[in-house]
Amino acid sequence: MNAPQTPSTEPFRLVVVSGGTSDPSSTRMLADRIADRVRRLAEDRGEAVRSEVIDLRELAGEITTAIVSQLMGPKMTRAIEALGAADAIVASAPVYKAAPSGLFSSFFHVLDNDLLIAKPVVLAATAGTARHALVIDDQMRSLFAYLRTMTVPTSVFAATEDWNAKELGERIDRAAIELLLLMESGFAGKVRSESWKSYQHEYGSAGGTELDIDLSSDLMRLATGGTTAKPRKA
Amino acid sequence: MQFGVFSVSDITRDPVSGQTPSEAERIDAIVKIAVKAEEVGLDVFGIGEHHNPPFFSSSPTTLLSHIAALTERLIVTTATTLITTNDPVRLAEEYAMLQHLSKGRMDLMLGRGNTAPVYPWFGQDIRKGLPLALEHYNLLHRLWREDVVDWEGEFRTPLQGFTSTPRPLDDVPPFVWHGSIRTPEIAEQAAFYGNGFFANHIFWPSAHSKRLIDFYRRRFEHYGHGTQKQAVVGLGGQVYLAKRSQDAVKEFRPYFDEAPVYGHGPSLEDFAQGTPLSVGSPQEVIDKTLTFQETFGDYQRQMFLLDHAGMPLNMVLDQLELLGGEVVPVLRRELASRRDPESAEAPTHAARVKAKYGDEPARQPRPNANRGDNVTGASPYQDSDAQAEYPSLG
């Protein structure tokens, strides 16, 4: 599955994943502000961004089903398709009990390990107090590192008091330009086309798109009557 | 086309009555289910293999030879035989014995087993599960085809001049299915040897199973066993039947909701929508089952999971009546009318004997005389050219 680099004439595909559960949700608002900023910056540079939002609240039942039974419901399937095709992602979580919400984490837990390889991601989180400010860098970043994503240097955290602060806007600007530059560079596409095989995959992983079969592996030799045993000394 | 039922041998609390059957009750029940399967016109009964509670089927060949003795047409098989934690030498011996006792009315399906603690109980390691399965089958394959085997591999102690007894019935090895959900190496091994490939087809949408089945068909042709259409494919499936659709849903729901593996997860409706499960009237089950042929092409064996999740015996027997009485006859007719004449026949011992010998008599190996030390010397059979080479000292 070697996703070609997005041609510059095609709009960038930005997928927003929001773990907010209320409506309106500050977690969603934060994600939307970042996505809007990315879109405007892109327009200023003569580029287009098409964004799509995955509101995890609507997928809550299917996420728990996927955890206990591996069955992907229709909404999960659409979300996986969108993420697989995404050029970049904004992932925004509410902080509960000093951690990103279980719904948010669970969603990423059930994705294939190789679905998001090398994709640029802005990590964002909201909380009721600034004491949770390190949740992104301490906890969310490791999850996205496991998924081999390219998280941008600036994480965007918003506690209640940040919503009126111009510094939040500045951090959003920073994260947005970082994300846009990574998209423009075609980093994800290049990593995938040049190095896809060097990551771990399973048959049917990457959201069902990873279907390459290496017929020359040691295991394939064993499958066809060969051996992996070392010859014994005579 | 063969139709059958398979059981994982779970002993599960009936969520409606609250009763958990004893091992003795469940073992008696499974024999009745198998006998009933033949009575209602099904072709195959399969049993799983497990080595831990809450399952009873640790010794599938013992159960299956008993069932074979109680039936006349039924083919007995496994779902699955653990090719990882069993010694392939014991598998060769036990299943050849079953083949003799059942007069060829048997085959077996190989699987790896995904219960990690079981592996070390048998001196193995689940992290080596795939190479174990592949290597063990390579040996099993030879043990049924060569009178005398010298062998050396990574996982089992080497063999020198070994003869697996009894030789397969009519010197035609039991038919083997390789079961897999998402492992291309298993499909490749099935194709390489020209064996059958079985997709469990219970938990995932048909599209998942189709990828690997299509790969198996291509590789079957690649290895020269026939065309892609002639590859031998089996599918699982899961049904619950009632005369009226709404009764089926109502009766099955408590069992579905508390079923091991997927219970407490998806709703029955979502699961039936997303997977091969059909819950409904005979016509609904017929309609959904016919889509399998549309998806996968002509295939040779359809197995249904009926008895699980604590369903009481009388309920399973009623299911068999409906399946054998109202569903399978229609499926047989429909599928026969759609079948491409090029596609493979379902595997039977008689057809395999015919393929090997034509009208000639089958080989019946007769051992050479005991030399007095309980072995027959270097050549085990009177008609055999094979010579064992025993290791020498010094």
XYZ file of C-alpha atoms in Angstrom, chain B:
394
model
C -21.388 -30.033 -1.803
C -21.324 -31.184 1.798
C -23.261 -29.647 4.667
C -22.510 -30.158 8.293
C -22.378 -28.827 11.810
C -19.324 -28.149 13.924
C -18.924 -27.573 17.620
C -16.142 -26.043 19.662
C -17.128 -28.301 22.584
C -17.760 -25.456 25.007
C -19.568 -26.211 28.245
C -21.419 -23.006 28.886
C -24.063 -21.981 31.359
C -27.486 -21.778 29.750
C -28.320 -18.103 30.277
C -32.065 -18.834 30.216
C -32.227 -21.699 32.739
C -29.088 -20.721 34.632
C -27.892 -24.345 34.479
C -24.366 -25.358 33.518
C -24.254 -28.897 32.141
C -21.794 -31.357 33.624
C -19.009 -32.668 31.421
C -20.814 -36.016 31.314
C -24.072 -34.406 30.183
C -22.393 -32.335 27.519
C -20.414 -35.263 26.133
C -23.608 -37.351 25.916
C -25.310 -34.407 24.221
C -22.656 -33.985 21.565
C -22.974 -37.630 20.555
C -26.742 -37.194 20.211
C -26.188 -34.054 18.143
C -23.825 -35.853 15.776
C -26.178 -38.818 15.354
C -29.050 -36.421 14.760
C -27.018 -34.604 12.118
C -26.919 -37.788 10.063
C -30.581 -38.518 10.754
C -31.697 -35.159 9.332
C -29.590 -35.629 6.211
C -26.429 -33.650 6.929
C -23.093 -34.944 5.652
C -20.496 -33.857 8.181
C -19.972 -33.475 11.911
C -16.927 -31.636 13.242
C -15.528 -31.177 16.738
C -12.886 -28.790 18.064
C -9.894 -29.573 20.239
C -9.186 -27.894 23.554
C -7.080 -28.719 26.567
C -8.677 -26.575 29.207
C -12.065 -26.012 30.821
C -14.755 -25.021 29.927
C -14.271 -27.344 26.945
C -14.455 -31.139 26.875
C -12.884 -32.134 23.581
C -9.303 -32.992 24.429
C -9.441 -36.301 22.522
C -11.228 -35.739 19.234
C -10.365 -39.075 17.627
C -11.875 -40.999 20.537
C -15.134 -39.068 20.245
C -15.192 -39.216 16.462
C -14.551 -42.950 16.229
C -17.459 -43.510 18.632
C -19.674 -41.305 16.479
C -18.500 -43.055 13.324
C -19.511 -46.371 14.903
C -23.008 -45.042 15.599
C -23.564 -43.673 12.104
C -23.484 -44.942 8.549
C -22.942 -42.054 6.136
C -21.736 -39.182 8.290
C -18.216 -37.859 7.706
C -16.530 -36.987 10.988
C -13.975 -34.195 11.087
C -12.322 -31.668 13.378
C -12.555 -27.916 13.811
C -9.745 -27.787 14.472
C -7.021 -30.317 15.249
C -4.119 -28.515 16.911
C -1.174 -28.954 14.586
C 1.000 -26.879 16.921
C 0.824 -28.508 20.337
C 0.249 -32.070 19.134
C 3.102 -34.247 18.025
C 2.585 -34.835 14.301
C 3.603 -38.451 14.800
C 0.720 -38.993 17.205
C -1.623 -37.169 14.831
C -0.553 -39.414 11.962
C -1.196 -42.501 14.065
C -4.454 -41.454 15.704
C -6.142 -40.103 12.605
C -5.041 -43.051 10.465
C -6.638 -45.281 13.089
C -9.821 -43.201 12.950
C -9.737 -43.493 9.179
C -9.660 -47.295 9.394
C -12.383 -47.521 12.026
C -14.673 -45.112 10.181
C -13.974 -46.856 6.850
C -12.765 -43.602 5.412
C -15.660 -41.467 6.650
C -13.352 -38.850 8.154
C -11.068 -35.970 7.422
C -9.492 -33.296 9.585
C -8.955 -29.594 9.742
C -5.727 -28.176 11.069
C -5.490 -25.029 13.144
C -3.016 -23.392 15.448
C -4.991 -22.699 18.602
C -4.870 -19.233 20.104
C -4.887 -20.007 23.825
C -1.396 -18.980 24.898
C -1.150 -21.003 28.166
C -1.868 -24.274 26.332
C 1.395 -24.150 24.416
C 3.795 -24.476 27.368
C 1.691 -27.334 28.800
C 2.793 -29.240 25.736
C 6.332 -27.915 25.713
C 5.704 -25.326 23.017
C 5.629 -21.543 22.687
C 2.762 -19.637 21.075
C 5.197 -17.104 19.652
C 6.452 -19.956 17.458
C 2.901 -20.993 16.567
C 3.110 -20.387 12.847
C 6.448 -22.068 12.078
C 5.351 -24.918 14.383
C 2.155 -25.407 12.405
C 3.943 -25.313 9.069
C 6.764 -27.643 10.052
C 4.492 -30.095 11.839
C 2.277 -30.399 8.801
C 5.223 -30.946 6.502
C 6.083 -33.958 8.648
C 2.492 -35.206 8.980
C 2.168 -35.053 5.201
C 5.159 -37.335 4.730
C 4.211 -39.750 7.516
C 1.013 -40.617 5.636
C 2.698 -40.948 2.265
C 6.033 -42.624 2.904
C 6.341 -46.008 4.579
C 9.686 -45.076 6.059
C 10.503 -41.529 7.075
C 13.806 -39.933 7.989
C 13.147 -36.454 9.215
C 14.764 -33.586 11.020
C 13.326 -30.187 11.892
C 13.444 -27.398 14.381
C 10.697 -28.400 16.777
C 10.570 -32.144 17.149
C 13.122 -34.772 17.895
C 14.468 -36.244 14.626
C 13.113 -39.468 13.159
C 15.225 -42.176 11.644
C 13.645 -45.069 9.812
C 10.217 -44.363 11.291
C 7.012 -45.965 10.045
C 3.712 -44.476 11.175
C 1.140 -47.214 11.768
C -1.401 -48.110 10.704
C -0.754 -46.961 7.172
C -3.701 -44.893 5.909
C -6.760 -46.866 4.805
C -6.221 -48.117 1.237
C -2.925 -46.234 1.425
C -4.846 -43.016 0.730
C -4.113 -40.319 3.326
C -6.987 -38.603 5.127
C -8.092 -35.403 3.422
C -6.756 -32.313 5.196
C -8.226 -28.840 5.474
C -6.039 -25.984 6.603
C -8.061 -23.457 8.590
C -7.039 -19.838 8.781
C -8.551 -16.389 9.140
C -5.719 -14.097 8.165
C -2.488 -16.019 7.666
C -1.262 -16.201 4.073
C 1.355 -18.844 4.951
C -1.391 -21.298 5.934
C -3.278 -20.647 2.688
C -0.012 -21.098 0.811
C 0.660 -24.439 2.513
C -2.855 -25.663 1.686
C -2.315 -24.648 -1.943
C 1.174 -26.129 -2.153
C -0.031 -29.562 -1.091
C -3.320 -29.386 -2.962
C -5.239 -29.675 0.316
C -8.477 -27.940 1.274
C -8.689 -24.454 2.737
C -11.284 -23.583 5.343
C -12.347 -20.109 6.427
C -13.939 -20.008 9.864
C -16.287 -17.292 8.580
C -17.953 -16.568 11.920
C -16.631 -13.375 13.414
C -15.683 -11.261 10.453
C -17.410 -9.998 7.337
C -17.199 -12.243 4.271
C -14.872 -9.763 2.549
C -12.116 -10.624 5.059
C -12.347 -14.331 4.301
C -12.561 -13.745 0.576
C -9.092 -12.199 0.298
C -7.364 -15.283 1.594
C -9.619 -17.716 -0.244
C -8.901 -15.963 -3.527
C -5.170 -16.098 -2.752
C -5.459 -19.822 -1.975
C -7.291 -20.460 -5.250
C -4.594 -18.654 -7.268
C -1.797 -20.530 -5.531
C -3.614 -23.885 -5.882
C -3.580 -23.317 -9.620
C 0.013 -22.072 -9.507
C 1.142 -25.364 -7.960
C -0.578 -27.335 -10.679
C -3.313 -29.047 -8.686
C -6.034 -27.814 -11.030
C -7.739 -24.576 -11.913
C -8.737 -21.957 -9.361
C -12.272 -23.269 -9.550
C -11.051 -26.739 -8.663
C -9.520 -25.645 -5.385
C -11.295 -27.138 -2.365
C -12.889 -24.513 -0.156
C -14.873 -24.882 3.048
C -16.721 -22.228 4.977
C -18.083 -21.878 8.450
C -21.249 -20.068 9.278
C -23.603 -19.593 12.134
C -27.383 -19.873 12.127
C -30.352 -19.837 14.411
C -33.651 -20.887 12.918
C -37.321 -20.684 13.790
C -40.412 -20.990 11.624
C -41.045 -17.311 12.124
C -38.286 -14.758 11.901
C -39.276 -12.840 15.024
C -39.286 -16.045 17.110
C -35.765 -16.828 15.963
C -34.510 -13.438 17.095
C -36.358 -13.657 20.400
C -35.174 -17.193 21.194
C -31.589 -16.655 20.145
C -30.989 -13.256 21.739
C -30.242 -14.395 25.309
C -27.702 -16.908 23.987
C -26.164 -14.379 21.645
C -25.946 -11.683 24.297
C -24.006 -13.890 26.684
C -22.078 -15.949 24.157
C -18.407 -16.410 24.874
C -16.187 -14.424 22.498
C -18.675 -11.874 21.173
C -21.278 -11.645 23.950
C -21.721 -8.342 25.740
C -20.450 -6.644 22.616
C -22.314 -5.946 19.408
C -26.071 -6.195 19.210
C -27.463 -9.301 17.545
C -28.757 -7.113 14.709
C -25.383 -5.410 14.089
C -23.540 -8.717 14.279
C -25.939 -10.400 11.852
C -25.598 -7.410 9.554
C -21.797 -7.383 9.616
C -20.950 -11.097 9.712
C -22.184 -14.374 8.172
C -24.534 -15.028 11.137
C -28.138 -15.524 10.100
C -30.966 -15.560 12.592
C -34.395 -15.983 11.099
C -36.811 -18.133 9.180
C -35.584 -20.995 6.989
C -36.026 -18.783 3.931
C -33.921 -16.000 5.434
C -31.164 -18.444 6.321
C -31.327 -19.922 2.803
C -31.076 -16.474 1.231
C -28.093 -15.417 3.287
C -26.280 -18.719 2.853
C -26.685 -18.494 -0.916
C -24.799 -15.182 -0.852
C -21.719 -17.132 0.275
C -21.563 -18.897 -3.098
C -21.986 -15.535 -4.829
C -19.096 -14.115 -2.820
C -16.641 -17.002 -2.860
C -17.604 -19.006 -5.932
C -18.487 -22.690 -5.831
C -17.250 -24.322 -2.669
C -17.261 -27.818 -1.325
C -18.297 -27.746 2.299
C -20.553 -25.578 4.430
C -20.346 -26.061 8.191
C -22.746 -24.411 10.608
C -22.167 -23.596 14.245
C -25.367 -24.493 16.106
C -24.565 -25.775 19.548
C -22.791 -23.225 21.656
C -23.315 -20.496 24.201
C -25.151 -22.818 26.578
C -27.942 -23.809 24.240
C -29.699 -26.870 25.698
C -29.709 -30.150 23.799
C -33.405 -30.110 22.838
C -32.989 -26.662 21.305
C -29.995 -27.828 19.252
C -31.887 -30.913 18.087
C -34.795 -28.692 16.989
C -32.321 -26.532 15.098
C -31.005 -29.624 13.344
C -34.537 -30.628 12.335
C -35.098 -27.252 10.715
C -31.652 -27.109 9.157
C -31.822 -30.618 7.732
C -35.518 -30.538 6.929
C -36.074 -27.106 5.439
C -32.789 -25.376 4.720
C -30.205 -27.825 3.446
C -32.421 -29.556 0.823
C -33.135 -26.171 -0.754
C -29.481 -25.153 -0.583
C -28.445 -28.431 -2.210
C -30.864 -27.885 -5.062
C -30.022 -24.231 -5.557
C -26.281 -24.674 -5.350
C -26.338 -27.707 -7.644
C -28.159 -25.667 -10.277
C -25.614 -22.868 -10.013
C -22.546 -25.062 -9.831
C -19.910 -24.765 -12.518
C -19.254 -28.318 -13.777
C -15.538 -27.517 -13.629
C -15.563 -26.992 -9.855
C -14.207 -29.654 -7.510
C -16.361 -32.339 -5.949
C -16.471 -32.405 -2.168
C -13.683 -34.663 -0.866
C -14.572 -38.252 0.060
C -12.447 -41.293 0.680
C -14.112 -43.199 -2.149
C -13.352 -40.435 -4.662
C -9.752 -40.242 -3.484
C -9.318 -44.006 -3.784
C -10.759 -43.835 -7.279
C -8.450 -40.956 -8.186
C -5.420 -42.883 -7.017
C -6.168 -46.363 -8.302
C -8.878 -46.038 -10.938
C -10.394 -49.511 -11.173
C -7.314 -51.250 -9.791
C -7.429 -52.642 -6.252
C -6.090 -50.386 -3.519
C -2.818 -51.178 -1.815
C -3.227 -53.095 1.446
C 0.102 -53.013 3.276
C 1.040 -56.263 5.028
C 3.947 -56.053 7.446
C 6.976 -58.251 7.205
C 7.441 -60.704 10.012
C 8.520 -59.648 13.459
C 12.195 -60.396 13.636
C 11.821 -61.208 17.285
C 12.806 -57.797 18.580
C 9.387 -56.294 17.753
C 10.558 -54.665 14.555
C 10.365 -55.848 10.987
C 13.874 -55.034 9.954
C 14.763 -52.395 7.449
C 11.712 -52.862 5.202
C 8.415 -52.694 7.085
C 5.974 -54.026 4.454
C 6.001 -57.002 2.140
C 5.320 -54.881 -0.942
C 7.548 -52.012 0.046
C 10.851 -51.040 -1.487
C 11.450 -48.541 1.271
C 14.467 -49.274 3.380
C 14.993 -47.808 6.789
C 18.440 -46.658 7.626
C 18.970 -46.885 11.321
C 21.610 -44.812 13.037
C 24.696 -46.819 13.803
C 26.895 -46.533 16.843
C 30.423 -45.267 16.631
